[in-house]
Protein backbone atom coordinates (compact mmCIF):
# COMPACT_ATOMS: atom_id res chain seq x y z
CA UNK A 1 0.00 0.00 0.00
CA UNK A 2 1.29 3.44 -0.98
CA UNK A 3 0.07 6.16 1.38
CA UNK A 4 0.18 9.89 0.87
CA UNK A 5 -0.38 12.08 3.95
CA UNK A 6 -1.83 9.00 5.66
CA UNK A 7 -4.29 8.31 2.84
CA UNK A 8 -3.90 5.12 0.74
CA UNK A 9 -3.63 6.13 -2.94
CA UNK A 10 -2.40 2.85 -4.43
CA UNK A 11 -2.85 -0.74 -3.29
CA UNK A 12 -2.07 -4.08 -4.92
CA UNK A 13 -1.18 -7.61 -3.80
CA UNK A 14 2.41 -7.09 -4.99
CA UNK A 15 4.23 -3.92 -6.00
CA UNK A 16 7.80 -3.90 -7.32
CA UNK A 17 9.74 -1.21 -9.11
CA UNK A 18 13.38 -0.64 -10.08
CA UNK A 19 15.55 1.53 -7.86
CA UNK A 20 17.93 2.28 -10.75
CA UNK A 21 17.55 3.47 -14.34
CA UNK A 22 16.96 -0.08 -15.60
CA UNK A 23 13.69 -0.68 -17.42
CA UNK A 24 11.13 -3.10 -16.06
CA UNK A 25 8.01 -4.71 -17.53
CA UNK A 26 4.81 -3.75 -15.73
CA UNK A 27 2.00 -1.26 -15.31
CA UNK A 28 2.83 2.43 -15.25
CA UNK A 29 0.93 5.06 -13.23
CA UNK A 30 -2.54 5.69 -14.61
CA UNK A 31 -3.41 9.09 -16.03
CA UNK A 32 -6.74 10.87 -16.12
CA UNK A 33 -7.45 13.68 -18.57
CA UNK A 34 -10.44 15.93 -18.77
CA UNK A 35 -11.39 18.57 -21.33
CA UNK A 36 -14.49 20.22 -22.74
CA UNK A 37 -14.45 18.15 -25.95
CA UNK A 38 -14.03 14.54 -24.74
CA UNK A 39 -14.99 14.65 -21.08
CA UNK A 40 -13.13 12.31 -18.74
CA UNK A 41 -10.42 10.06 -20.20
CA UNK A 42 -8.79 7.29 -18.13
CA UNK A 43 -5.58 5.68 -19.45
CA UNK A 44 -3.65 2.80 -17.85
CA UNK A 45 -0.36 2.13 -19.69
CA UNK A 46 1.43 -1.24 -19.63
CA UNK A 47 5.15 -1.22 -20.43
CA UNK A 48 6.79 -4.27 -22.03
CA UNK A 49 10.58 -4.48 -21.88
CA UNK A 50 10.98 -6.81 -24.86
CA UNK A 51 14.78 -6.63 -25.20
CA UNK A 52 17.60 -4.16 -24.56
CA UNK A 53 16.90 -2.61 -27.98
CA UNK A 54 13.12 -3.18 -28.17
CA UNK A 55 10.18 -2.10 -26.06
CA UNK A 56 6.47 -1.42 -26.34
CA UNK A 57 3.74 0.40 -24.43
CA UNK A 58 0.07 -0.62 -24.62
CA UNK A 59 -2.39 1.84 -23.11
CA UNK A 60 -6.07 0.90 -22.81
CA UNK A 61 -8.24 3.97 -22.30
CA UNK A 62 -11.84 4.89 -21.60
CA UNK A 63 -13.32 8.19 -22.84
CA UNK A 64 -16.68 8.98 -21.26
CA UNK A 65 -18.14 10.74 -24.31
CA UNK A 66 -16.66 8.52 -27.02
CA UNK A 67 -16.00 4.99 -25.78
CA UNK A 68 -13.09 2.59 -25.24
CA UNK A 69 -9.87 2.58 -27.23
CA UNK A 70 -6.18 1.74 -27.07
CA UNK A 71 -2.91 3.56 -27.64
CA UNK A 72 0.17 1.56 -28.63
CA UNK A 73 3.81 2.43 -29.18
CA UNK A 74 6.62 0.14 -30.35
CA UNK A 75 10.22 1.40 -30.29
CA UNK A 76 13.39 -0.15 -31.69
CA UNK A 77 17.04 0.88 -31.63
CA UNK A 78 19.91 -0.74 -33.54
CA UNK A 79 23.42 0.23 -34.58
CA UNK A 80 22.34 1.20 -38.09
CA UNK A 81 18.75 2.39 -37.61
CA UNK A 82 16.07 3.35 -35.10
CA UNK A 83 12.39 4.15 -35.12
CA UNK A 84 8.99 4.10 -33.47
CA UNK A 85 5.47 3.08 -34.45
CA UNK A 86 2.47 4.70 -32.73
CA UNK A 87 -1.10 3.59 -33.35
CA UNK A 88 -4.15 5.05 -31.62
CA UNK A 89 -7.41 3.22 -32.25
CA UNK A 90 -10.98 3.89 -31.12
CA UNK A 91 -13.17 1.04 -32.50
CA UNK A 92 -16.37 3.11 -32.32
CA UNK A 93 -16.71 6.79 -31.48
CA UNK A 94 -20.18 7.39 -30.05
CA UNK A 95 -20.05 11.08 -31.03
CA UNK A 96 -18.69 10.72 -34.59
CA UNK A 97 -20.53 7.40 -35.17
CA UNK A 98 -17.45 5.81 -36.76
CA UNK A 99 -14.10 4.16 -36.06
CA UNK A 100 -11.21 6.57 -35.40
CA UNK A 101 -7.47 6.02 -35.68
CA UNK A 102 -4.16 7.88 -35.78
CA UNK A 103 -0.92 6.41 -37.19
CA UNK A 104 2.61 7.76 -36.82
CA UNK A 105 5.62 5.77 -38.07
CA UNK A 106 9.18 7.10 -37.86
CA UNK A 107 12.20 5.19 -39.17
CA UNK A 108 15.67 6.76 -39.38
CA UNK A 109 19.05 5.41 -40.36
CA UNK A 110 21.97 6.11 -38.07
CA UNK A 111 23.71 9.42 -38.88
CA UNK A 112 27.10 7.75 -39.39
CA UNK A 113 25.67 5.42 -42.04
CA UNK A 114 26.42 6.79 -45.57
CA UNK A 115 23.52 4.74 -46.99
CA UNK A 116 20.36 6.10 -45.38
CA UNK A 117 16.68 5.29 -45.72
CA UNK A 118 14.28 7.52 -43.80
CA UNK A 119 10.56 6.88 -43.62
CA UNK A 120 7.74 8.87 -42.04
CA UNK A 121 4.06 7.98 -42.24
CA UNK A 122 1.39 10.15 -40.59
CA UNK A 123 -2.27 9.38 -41.18
CA UNK A 124 -5.56 9.83 -39.34
CA UNK A 125 -9.05 8.57 -39.96
CA UNK A 126 -10.89 11.85 -40.64
CA UNK A 127 -10.68 15.65 -40.91
CA UNK A 128 -11.78 16.32 -37.31
CA UNK A 129 -9.22 14.03 -35.69
CA UNK A 130 -6.78 16.88 -34.92
CA UNK A 131 -9.42 18.66 -32.85
CA UNK A 132 -10.73 15.64 -30.96
CA UNK A 133 -7.34 13.98 -30.27
CA UNK A 134 -4.67 16.67 -30.55
CA UNK A 135 -1.99 14.53 -28.88
CA UNK A 136 -2.55 11.69 -31.34
CA UNK A 137 -1.46 13.64 -34.43
CA UNK A 138 2.17 14.33 -33.56
CA UNK A 139 2.70 16.95 -36.29
CA UNK A 140 3.85 20.56 -35.96
CA UNK A 141 1.10 21.37 -38.49
CA UNK A 142 -1.75 19.19 -37.19
CA UNK A 143 -3.95 19.76 -40.27
CA UNK A 144 -1.20 18.88 -42.73
CA UNK A 145 0.17 15.34 -42.30
CA UNK A 146 3.20 14.23 -44.27
CA UNK A 147 4.18 10.82 -45.59
CA UNK A 148 7.59 10.59 -47.18
CA UNK A 149 10.23 8.01 -48.05
CA UNK A 150 13.83 9.09 -48.62
CA UNK A 151 16.93 7.20 -49.72
CA UNK A 152 20.22 9.07 -49.51
CA UNK A 153 23.81 8.28 -50.44
CA UNK A 154 26.79 10.30 -49.22
CA UNK A 155 30.13 9.99 -50.97
CA UNK A 156 33.05 12.39 -50.64
CA UNK A 157 31.57 15.92 -50.95
CA UNK A 158 28.54 14.74 -52.91
CA UNK A 159 25.06 13.72 -51.77
CA UNK A 160 22.44 12.03 -53.93
CA UNK A 161 18.87 11.46 -52.79
CA UNK A 162 15.50 10.16 -53.92
CA UNK A 163 12.23 11.02 -52.19
CA UNK A 164 8.52 10.44 -52.43
CA UNK A 165 6.29 12.83 -50.46
CA UNK A 166 2.54 13.20 -50.21
CA UNK A 167 0.10 14.87 -47.83
CA UNK A 168 -3.13 14.24 -45.99
CA UNK A 169 -4.99 17.54 -45.72
CA UNK A 170 -7.49 17.89 -42.88
CA UNK A 171 -9.96 20.40 -44.27
CA UNK A 172 -12.68 22.22 -42.38
CA UNK A 173 -16.30 22.65 -43.37
CA UNK A 174 -16.37 26.12 -41.75
CA UNK A 175 -15.96 28.98 -44.22
CA UNK A 176 -12.68 30.82 -43.72
CA UNK A 177 -10.90 27.90 -42.02
CA UNK A 178 -9.81 26.08 -45.18
CA UNK A 179 -6.09 25.55 -45.75
CA UNK A 180 -4.11 25.24 -48.97
CA UNK A 181 -2.15 22.06 -49.50
CA UNK A 182 1.40 21.99 -50.86
CA UNK A 183 2.14 19.87 -53.91
CA UNK A 184 3.06 16.21 -53.62
CA UNK A 185 6.41 15.11 -55.06
CA UNK A 186 6.53 11.67 -56.62
CA UNK A 187 9.37 11.34 -57.27
CA UNK A 188 11.99 13.87 -56.20
CA UNK A 189 15.50 13.00 -57.43
CA UNK A 190 18.50 15.17 -56.69
CA UNK A 191 22.21 15.58 -56.22
CA UNK A 192 24.17 18.33 -54.46
CA UNK A 193 27.73 19.19 -53.56
CA UNK A 194 29.76 21.83 -51.76
CA UNK A 195 33.41 22.40 -52.61
CA UNK A 196 35.66 24.59 -50.44
CA UNK A 197 39.20 25.74 -51.15
CA UNK A 198 41.79 27.30 -48.84
CA UNK A 199 41.92 30.51 -50.86
CA UNK A 200 38.27 31.32 -49.94
CA UNK A 201 36.61 29.95 -53.05
CA UNK A 202 33.34 28.07 -52.55
CA UNK A 203 31.23 26.24 -55.11
CA UNK A 204 27.68 25.03 -54.41
CA UNK A 205 25.72 22.97 -56.94
CA UNK A 206 22.26 21.41 -56.70
CA UNK A 207 20.36 19.57 -59.42
CA UNK A 208 16.89 18.13 -58.95
CA UNK A 209 14.00 16.53 -60.84
CA UNK A 210 10.46 16.70 -59.43
CA UNK A 211 7.10 15.35 -60.47
CA UNK A 212 4.39 17.53 -58.87
CA UNK A 213 0.88 16.21 -58.24
CA UNK A 214 -2.07 17.38 -56.14
CA UNK A 215 -3.20 15.57 -52.95
CA UNK A 216 -6.26 13.35 -52.90
CA UNK A 217 -9.46 15.35 -52.71
CA UNK A 218 -8.04 18.30 -54.67
CA UNK A 219 -9.46 18.71 -58.17
CA UNK A 220 -6.86 18.11 -60.88
CA UNK A 221 -8.11 21.19 -62.70
CA UNK A 222 -7.70 23.48 -59.70
CA UNK A 223 -3.90 23.52 -59.75
CA UNK A 224 -1.46 22.93 -62.62
CA UNK A 225 0.64 19.75 -62.42
CA UNK A 226 3.74 18.60 -64.23
CA UNK A 227 7.48 18.06 -63.93
CA UNK A 228 10.37 20.38 -63.23
CA UNK A 229 14.11 19.97 -63.73
CA UNK A 230 16.10 22.67 -61.97
CA UNK A 231 19.69 23.56 -61.17
CA UNK A 232 21.04 25.96 -58.53
CA UNK A 233 24.71 26.91 -58.63
CA UNK A 234 26.79 29.57 -56.94
CA UNK A 235 30.47 30.51 -56.92
CA UNK A 236 31.76 32.82 -54.19
CA UNK A 237 35.15 34.09 -53.08
CA UNK A 238 35.60 35.34 -49.51
CA UNK A 239 38.50 37.57 -48.51
CA UNK A 240 38.74 38.39 -44.81
CA UNK A 241 40.80 39.91 -42.04
CA UNK A 242 40.04 40.37 -38.31
CA UNK A 243 38.25 43.65 -39.14
CA UNK A 244 36.53 43.05 -42.49
CA UNK A 245 35.14 40.48 -44.92
CA UNK A 246 34.26 40.90 -48.62
CA UNK A 247 32.42 38.24 -50.62
CA UNK A 248 31.61 38.55 -54.34
CA UNK A 249 29.18 35.87 -55.49
CA UNK A 250 27.68 34.71 -58.77
CA UNK A 251 24.52 32.55 -58.60
CA UNK A 252 22.36 30.82 -61.20
CA UNK A 253 18.76 29.60 -61.00
CA UNK A 254 17.82 27.50 -64.04
CA UNK A 255 14.61 25.49 -64.52
CA UNK A 256 12.78 23.58 -67.26
CA UNK A 257 9.06 22.64 -67.03
CA UNK A 258 6.85 20.10 -68.77
CA UNK A 259 3.18 20.64 -67.91
CA UNK A 260 0.34 18.09 -68.01
CA UNK A 261 -1.96 20.72 -69.53
CA UNK A 262 -1.26 23.93 -71.49
CA UNK A 263 -0.88 27.11 -69.45
CA UNK A 264 -4.12 29.07 -69.30
CA UNK A 265 -2.73 32.56 -68.64
CA UNK A 266 0.29 34.80 -69.07
CA UNK A 267 2.47 35.57 -72.08
CA UNK A 268 3.21 31.84 -72.53
CA UNK A 269 -0.48 30.80 -72.53
CA UNK A 270 -1.01 27.56 -74.42
CA UNK A 271 2.57 26.36 -73.88
CA UNK A 272 3.37 23.05 -72.18
CA UNK A 273 7.19 23.21 -72.23
CA UNK A 274 9.04 26.13 -70.65
CA UNK A 275 12.63 26.88 -69.67
CA UNK A 276 14.58 29.79 -68.24
CA UNK A 277 17.82 30.67 -66.45
CA UNK A 278 18.34 33.67 -64.19
CA UNK A 279 21.75 34.79 -62.86
CA UNK A 280 22.39 36.90 -59.75
CA UNK A 281 25.51 38.92 -59.02
CA UNK A 282 26.11 40.17 -55.48
CA UNK A 283 28.84 41.78 -53.39
CA UNK A 284 28.71 41.55 -49.59
CA UNK A 285 31.01 43.78 -47.50
CA UNK A 286 31.06 43.46 -43.69
CA UNK A 287 33.20 45.31 -41.13
CA UNK A 288 33.77 44.94 -37.37
CA UNK A 289 35.44 47.96 -35.69
CA UNK A 290 36.13 48.14 -31.95
CA UNK A 291 37.07 50.78 -29.40
CA UNK A 292 37.28 51.08 -25.65
CA UNK A 293 34.51 53.11 -24.03
CA UNK A 294 33.24 54.13 -20.60
CA UNK A 295 29.62 54.26 -19.64
CA UNK A 296 28.35 54.99 -16.12
CA UNK A 297 31.94 54.59 -14.85
CA UNK A 298 32.18 51.09 -16.40
CA UNK A 299 34.86 50.01 -18.87
CA UNK A 300 33.21 48.63 -21.98
CA UNK A 301 34.14 47.58 -25.49
CA UNK A 302 32.02 49.18 -28.22
CA UNK A 303 31.76 47.70 -31.69
CA UNK A 304 30.68 49.39 -34.90
CA UNK A 305 29.60 46.88 -37.56
CA UNK A 306 28.61 48.39 -40.92
CA UNK A 307 27.50 46.14 -43.77
CA UNK A 308 26.85 46.95 -47.42
CA UNK A 309 25.25 44.45 -49.83
CA UNK A 310 24.84 45.03 -53.58
CA UNK A 311 22.83 42.62 -55.74
CA UNK A 312 21.72 42.50 -59.35
CA UNK A 313 19.21 40.03 -60.86
CA UNK A 314 17.85 40.67 -64.38
CA UNK A 315 14.13 40.65 -65.05
CA UNK A 316 12.52 37.51 -66.46
CA UNK A 317 8.77 37.46 -67.09
CA UNK A 318 7.26 34.67 -64.94
CA UNK A 319 3.61 35.70 -65.18
CA UNK A 320 1.44 32.64 -65.71
CA UNK A 321 4.28 30.20 -65.07
CA UNK A 322 3.62 27.32 -62.64
CA UNK A 323 4.38 27.92 -58.96
CA UNK A 324 4.99 24.58 -57.26
CA UNK A 325 7.00 25.57 -54.19
CA UNK A 326 7.69 29.33 -54.04
CA UNK A 327 6.31 31.73 -51.46
CA UNK A 328 7.17 35.23 -50.33
CA UNK A 329 9.73 35.42 -47.54
CA UNK A 330 8.95 37.50 -44.49
CA UNK A 331 10.37 40.99 -44.96
CA UNK A 332 12.21 41.64 -41.70
CA UNK A 333 15.48 42.87 -40.23
CA UNK A 334 17.39 39.71 -41.23
CA UNK A 335 15.94 39.12 -44.70
CA UNK A 336 16.50 42.70 -45.88
CA UNK A 337 20.28 42.24 -45.41
CA UNK A 338 20.36 39.17 -47.66
CA UNK A 339 21.22 39.28 -51.36
CA UNK A 340 18.98 36.27 -51.99
CA UNK A 341 15.60 36.44 -53.72
CA UNK A 342 12.53 37.62 -51.85
CA UNK A 343 10.96 34.23 -52.65
CA UNK A 344 11.65 30.82 -51.19
CA UNK A 345 11.68 27.82 -53.50
CA UNK A 346 12.64 27.67 -57.17
CA UNK A 347 9.70 28.88 -59.27
CA UNK A 348 9.83 32.62 -58.56
CA UNK A 349 12.97 34.79 -58.78
CA UNK A 350 12.59 38.49 -58.10
CA UNK A 351 14.47 40.93 -60.30
CA UNK A 352 16.77 43.23 -58.33
CA UNK A 353 19.16 46.12 -58.75
CA UNK A 354 19.64 47.37 -55.23
CA UNK A 355 21.97 48.29 -52.39
CA UNK A 356 21.25 47.42 -48.76
CA UNK A 357 23.02 49.11 -45.88
CA UNK A 358 22.94 48.11 -42.23
CA UNK A 359 24.73 49.21 -39.09
CA UNK A 360 25.09 47.53 -35.69
CA UNK A 361 26.73 48.74 -32.53
CA UNK A 362 27.24 46.69 -29.39
CA UNK A 363 28.48 47.45 -25.87
CA UNK A 364 30.25 44.48 -24.28
CA UNK A 365 31.82 43.81 -20.89
CA UNK A 366 35.39 42.80 -21.86
CA UNK A 367 35.98 40.61 -18.80
CA UNK A 368 33.22 38.08 -19.55
CA UNK A 369 31.78 38.97 -22.98
CA UNK A 370 28.35 39.95 -21.65
CA UNK A 371 26.46 42.06 -24.19
CA UNK A 372 24.80 44.95 -22.37
CA UNK A 373 23.34 46.78 -25.36
CA UNK A 374 22.80 46.14 -29.07
CA UNK A 375 21.34 48.64 -31.54
CA UNK A 376 20.89 48.09 -35.26
CA UNK A 377 19.28 49.61 -38.32
CA UNK A 378 18.91 48.52 -41.96
CA UNK A 379 17.46 50.00 -45.14
CA UNK A 380 17.46 49.18 -48.86
CA UNK A 381 17.77 51.47 -51.85
CA UNK A 382 16.40 50.41 -55.26
CA UNK A 383 18.46 51.46 -58.24
CA UNK A 384 15.70 50.27 -60.59
CA UNK A 385 11.97 49.46 -60.31
CA UNK A 386 11.25 45.89 -59.23
CA UNK A 387 8.73 44.06 -61.44
CA UNK A 388 8.54 40.60 -59.80
CA UNK A 389 7.07 41.21 -56.34
CA UNK A 390 5.17 39.05 -53.82
CA UNK A 391 1.92 40.99 -54.36
CA UNK A 392 2.37 41.30 -58.15
CA UNK A 393 2.47 45.13 -58.02
CA UNK A 394 5.34 47.08 -59.59
CA UNK A 395 7.63 48.38 -56.82
CA UNK A 396 8.75 51.94 -57.59
CA UNK A 397 9.54 53.09 -54.05
CA UNK A 398 13.28 53.80 -54.13
CA UNK A 399 13.89 53.78 -50.36
CA UNK A 400 12.51 50.77 -48.49
CA UNK A 401 11.05 50.69 -45.00
CA UNK A 402 13.55 51.38 -42.24
CA UNK A 403 14.20 48.52 -39.82
CA UNK A 404 15.35 49.28 -36.28
CA UNK A 405 16.17 46.84 -33.51
CA UNK A 406 17.51 47.03 -29.98
CA UNK A 407 18.17 44.81 -26.98
CA UNK A 408 19.61 45.65 -23.59
CA UNK A 409 20.32 44.10 -20.21
CA UNK A 410 21.91 47.19 -18.68
CA UNK A 411 19.53 47.12 -15.74
CA UNK A 412 20.36 43.99 -13.70
CA UNK A 413 17.73 41.23 -13.90
CA UNK A 414 15.87 43.05 -16.69
CA UNK A 415 15.93 42.30 -20.43
CA UNK A 416 14.36 44.61 -23.00
CA UNK A 417 14.19 43.95 -26.76
CA UNK A 418 12.35 45.67 -29.57
CA UNK A 419 12.15 45.79 -33.35
CA UNK A 420 10.38 48.35 -35.54
CA UNK A 421 9.58 48.58 -39.25
CA UNK A 422 8.96 52.21 -40.22
CA UNK A 423 7.58 53.23 -43.62
CA UNK A 424 8.83 56.62 -44.87
CA UNK A 425 6.23 56.49 -47.65
CA UNK A 426 3.25 56.65 -45.28
CA UNK A 427 5.21 58.08 -42.31
CA UNK A 428 4.15 55.50 -39.77
CA UNK A 429 5.24 52.26 -38.10
CA UNK A 430 4.07 49.25 -40.08
CA UNK A 431 5.21 46.48 -37.73
CA UNK A 432 6.68 46.43 -34.24
CA UNK A 433 7.47 44.06 -31.41
CA UNK A 434 8.36 45.08 -27.86
CA UNK A 435 9.21 42.67 -25.07
CA UNK A 436 10.41 43.06 -21.51
CA UNK A 437 11.28 40.36 -18.97
CA UNK A 438 12.23 40.49 -15.30
CA UNK A 439 14.09 37.56 -13.75
CA UNK A 440 15.48 38.37 -10.29
CA UNK A 441 16.35 34.78 -9.38
CA UNK A 442 15.47 31.09 -9.67
CA UNK A 443 11.79 30.28 -10.24
CA UNK A 444 10.96 33.96 -10.69
CA UNK A 445 10.01 35.31 -14.11
CA UNK A 446 7.76 38.08 -15.44
CA UNK A 447 7.43 38.80 -19.18
CA UNK A 448 5.29 41.18 -21.20
CA UNK A 449 5.33 41.43 -25.00
CA UNK A 450 3.35 43.37 -27.61
CA UNK A 451 3.38 42.75 -31.37
CA UNK A 452 1.66 44.82 -34.05
CA UNK A 453 1.39 44.19 -37.79
CA UNK A 454 -0.59 46.84 -39.65
CA UNK A 455 0.07 45.12 -42.98
CA UNK A 456 -1.40 41.80 -41.87
CA UNK A 457 -3.83 43.57 -39.51
CA UNK A 458 -2.87 41.57 -36.45
CA UNK A 459 -2.06 42.58 -32.90
CA UNK A 460 -1.27 40.53 -29.82
CA UNK A 461 -0.33 41.12 -26.19
CA UNK A 462 1.33 38.28 -24.26
CA UNK A 463 1.79 37.99 -20.51
CA UNK A 464 3.75 35.16 -18.90
CA UNK A 465 4.93 34.57 -15.36
CA UNK A 466 6.37 32.17 -12.77
CA UNK A 467 6.53 33.43 -9.21
CA UNK A 468 6.35 32.21 -5.59
CA UNK A 469 3.17 33.48 -3.97
CA UNK A 470 3.32 32.01 -0.45
CA UNK A 471 5.79 30.17 1.77
CA UNK A 472 9.53 30.25 2.44
CA UNK A 473 11.72 31.49 -0.39
CA UNK A 474 15.25 32.73 -0.77
CA UNK A 475 16.45 34.57 -3.88
CA UNK A 476 20.06 33.53 -3.32
CA UNK A 477 19.45 29.78 -2.99
CA UNK A 478 19.42 27.68 -6.17
CA UNK A 479 16.23 25.59 -6.22
CA UNK A 480 17.98 22.21 -6.26
CA UNK A 481 20.08 23.07 -3.19
CA UNK A 482 17.07 24.46 -1.35
CA UNK A 483 14.90 21.45 -2.13
CA UNK A 484 17.54 18.95 -1.09
CA UNK A 485 18.32 20.50 2.27
CA UNK A 486 17.18 18.35 5.19
CA UNK A 487 15.54 21.20 7.07
CA UNK A 488 13.48 22.19 4.03
CA UNK A 489 12.47 18.64 3.10
CA UNK A 490 11.35 17.74 6.64
CA UNK A 491 9.45 20.93 7.32
CA UNK A 492 5.70 21.16 7.00
CA UNK A 493 5.90 24.53 5.32
CA UNK A 494 6.00 24.31 1.57
CA UNK A 495 6.07 27.03 -1.10
CA UNK A 496 3.28 27.94 -3.50
CA UNK A 497 4.20 29.05 -7.04
CA UNK A 498 1.95 30.68 -9.62
CA UNK A 499 2.65 30.19 -13.34
CA UNK A 500 0.77 31.04 -16.50
CA UNK A 501 0.48 32.73 -19.88
CA UNK A 502 -2.20 34.80 -21.66
CA UNK A 503 -2.35 35.77 -25.36
CA UNK A 504 -4.81 38.61 -25.94
CA UNK A 505 -5.97 40.06 -29.28
CA UNK A 506 -6.88 43.76 -28.77
CA UNK A 507 -8.35 44.11 -32.28
CA UNK A 508 -10.91 41.37 -31.64
CA UNK A 509 -11.15 42.01 -27.88
CA UNK A 510 -10.68 38.33 -27.06
CA UNK A 511 -8.24 35.98 -25.37
CA UNK A 512 -6.74 33.75 -28.07
CA UNK A 513 -5.38 31.16 -25.65
CA UNK A 514 -4.39 31.08 -22.02
CA UNK A 515 -3.21 28.86 -19.19
CA UNK A 516 -2.85 29.33 -15.45
CA UNK A 517 -1.43 27.01 -12.84
CA UNK A 518 -0.37 26.56 -9.24
CA UNK A 519 2.55 24.45 -8.00
CA UNK A 520 3.17 23.45 -4.37
CA UNK A 521 6.65 22.25 -3.39
CA UNK A 522 6.67 20.43 -0.05
CA UNK A 523 10.20 19.10 -0.43
CA UNK A 524 9.62 15.37 -0.89
CA UNK A 525 6.46 15.83 -2.97
CA UNK A 526 5.12 18.39 -5.44
CA UNK A 527 1.53 19.09 -6.43
CA UNK A 528 0.51 20.90 -9.62
CA UNK A 529 -2.75 22.03 -11.18
CA UNK A 530 -2.91 23.73 -14.61
CA UNK A 531 -5.96 24.90 -16.57
CA UNK A 532 -5.58 25.61 -20.28
CA UNK A 533 -7.83 27.08 -22.95
CA UNK A 534 -6.68 26.92 -26.58
CA UNK A 535 -8.23 27.84 -29.90
CA UNK A 536 -9.33 25.10 -32.32
CA UNK A 537 -10.65 27.41 -35.03
CA UNK A 538 -12.31 30.76 -35.52
CA UNK A 539 -15.31 29.83 -33.36
CA UNK A 540 -14.09 26.85 -31.34
CA UNK A 541 -11.90 26.42 -28.28
CA UNK A 542 -10.92 23.53 -26.03
CA UNK A 543 -10.55 23.81 -22.26
CA UNK A 544 -8.58 21.25 -20.28
CA UNK A 545 -7.41 20.76 -16.70
CA UNK A 546 -4.34 18.90 -15.50
CA UNK A 547 -3.56 17.81 -11.94
CA UNK A 548 -0.34 16.07 -10.97
CA UNK A 549 1.20 14.67 -7.79
CA UNK A 550 4.95 14.12 -8.01
CA UNK A 551 6.45 11.84 -5.38
CA UNK A 552 10.05 13.00 -5.71
CA UNK A 553 12.30 10.11 -6.67
CA UNK A 554 9.39 7.69 -7.18
CA UNK A 555 6.75 8.68 -9.72
CA UNK A 556 4.31 11.26 -11.02
CA UNK A 557 0.61 10.52 -10.66
CA UNK A 558 -1.43 12.55 -13.10
CA UNK A 559 -5.01 13.69 -13.61
CA UNK A 560 -5.49 15.51 -16.89
CA UNK A 561 -3.00 16.80 -19.42
CA UNK A 562 0.63 16.58 -18.20
CA UNK A 563 1.10 19.97 -16.45
CA UNK A 564 4.92 19.99 -16.64
CA UNK A 565 4.90 19.35 -20.39
CA UNK A 566 2.25 22.03 -20.98
CA UNK A 567 4.22 24.61 -18.98
CA UNK A 568 7.51 23.86 -20.77
CA UNK A 569 5.89 24.17 -24.20
CA UNK A 570 3.94 27.37 -23.53
CA UNK A 571 5.75 29.49 -20.93
CA UNK A 572 9.09 30.66 -22.32
CA UNK A 573 11.73 30.57 -19.60
CA UNK A 574 9.72 28.29 -17.31
CA UNK A 575 11.97 26.52 -14.79
CA UNK A 576 10.89 23.16 -13.38
CA UNK A 577 10.97 22.78 -9.60
CA UNK A 578 13.24 19.75 -10.07
mmCIF file of C-alpha atoms in Angstrom, residues 7 33 46 103 116 145 159 165 202 204 207 250 290 319 332 401 418 541 548:
data_model
loop_
_atom_site.group_PDB
_atom_site.id
_atom_site.type_symbol
_atom_site.label_atom_id
_atom_site.label_comp_id
_atom_site.label_asym_id
_atom_site.label_seq_id
_atom_site.Cartn_x
_atom_site.Cartn_y
_atom_site.Cartn_z
ATOM 1 C CA UNK A 7 -4.294 8.306 2.836
ATOM 2 C CA UNK A 33 -7.447 13.679 -18.572
ATOM 3 C CA UNK A 46 1.426 -1.245 -19.634
ATOM 4 C CA UNK A 103 -0.923 6.409 -37.186
ATOM 5 C CA UNK A 116 20.357 6.098 -45.384
ATOM 6 C CA UNK A 145 0.172 15.338 -42.298
ATOM 7 C CA UNK A 159 25.063 13.718 -51.769
ATOM 8 C CA UNK A 165 6.294 12.829 -50.459
ATOM 9 C CA UNK A 202 33.345 28.073 -52.546
ATOM 10 C CA UNK A 204 27.683 25.029 -54.410
ATOM 11 C CA UNK A 207 20.362 19.572 -59.416
ATOM 12 C CA UNK A 250 27.683 34.705 -58.772
ATOM 13 C CA UNK A 290 36.132 48.145 -31.955
ATOM 14 C CA UNK A 319 3.612 35.704 -65.184
ATOM 15 C CA UNK A 332 12.208 41.644 -41.696
ATOM 16 C CA UNK A 401 11.050 50.693 -45.001
ATOM 17 C CA UNK A 418 12.351 45.670 -29.572
ATOM 18 C CA UNK A 541 -11.901 26.421 -28.275
ATOM 19 C CA UNK A 548 -0.338 16.067 -10.972
#
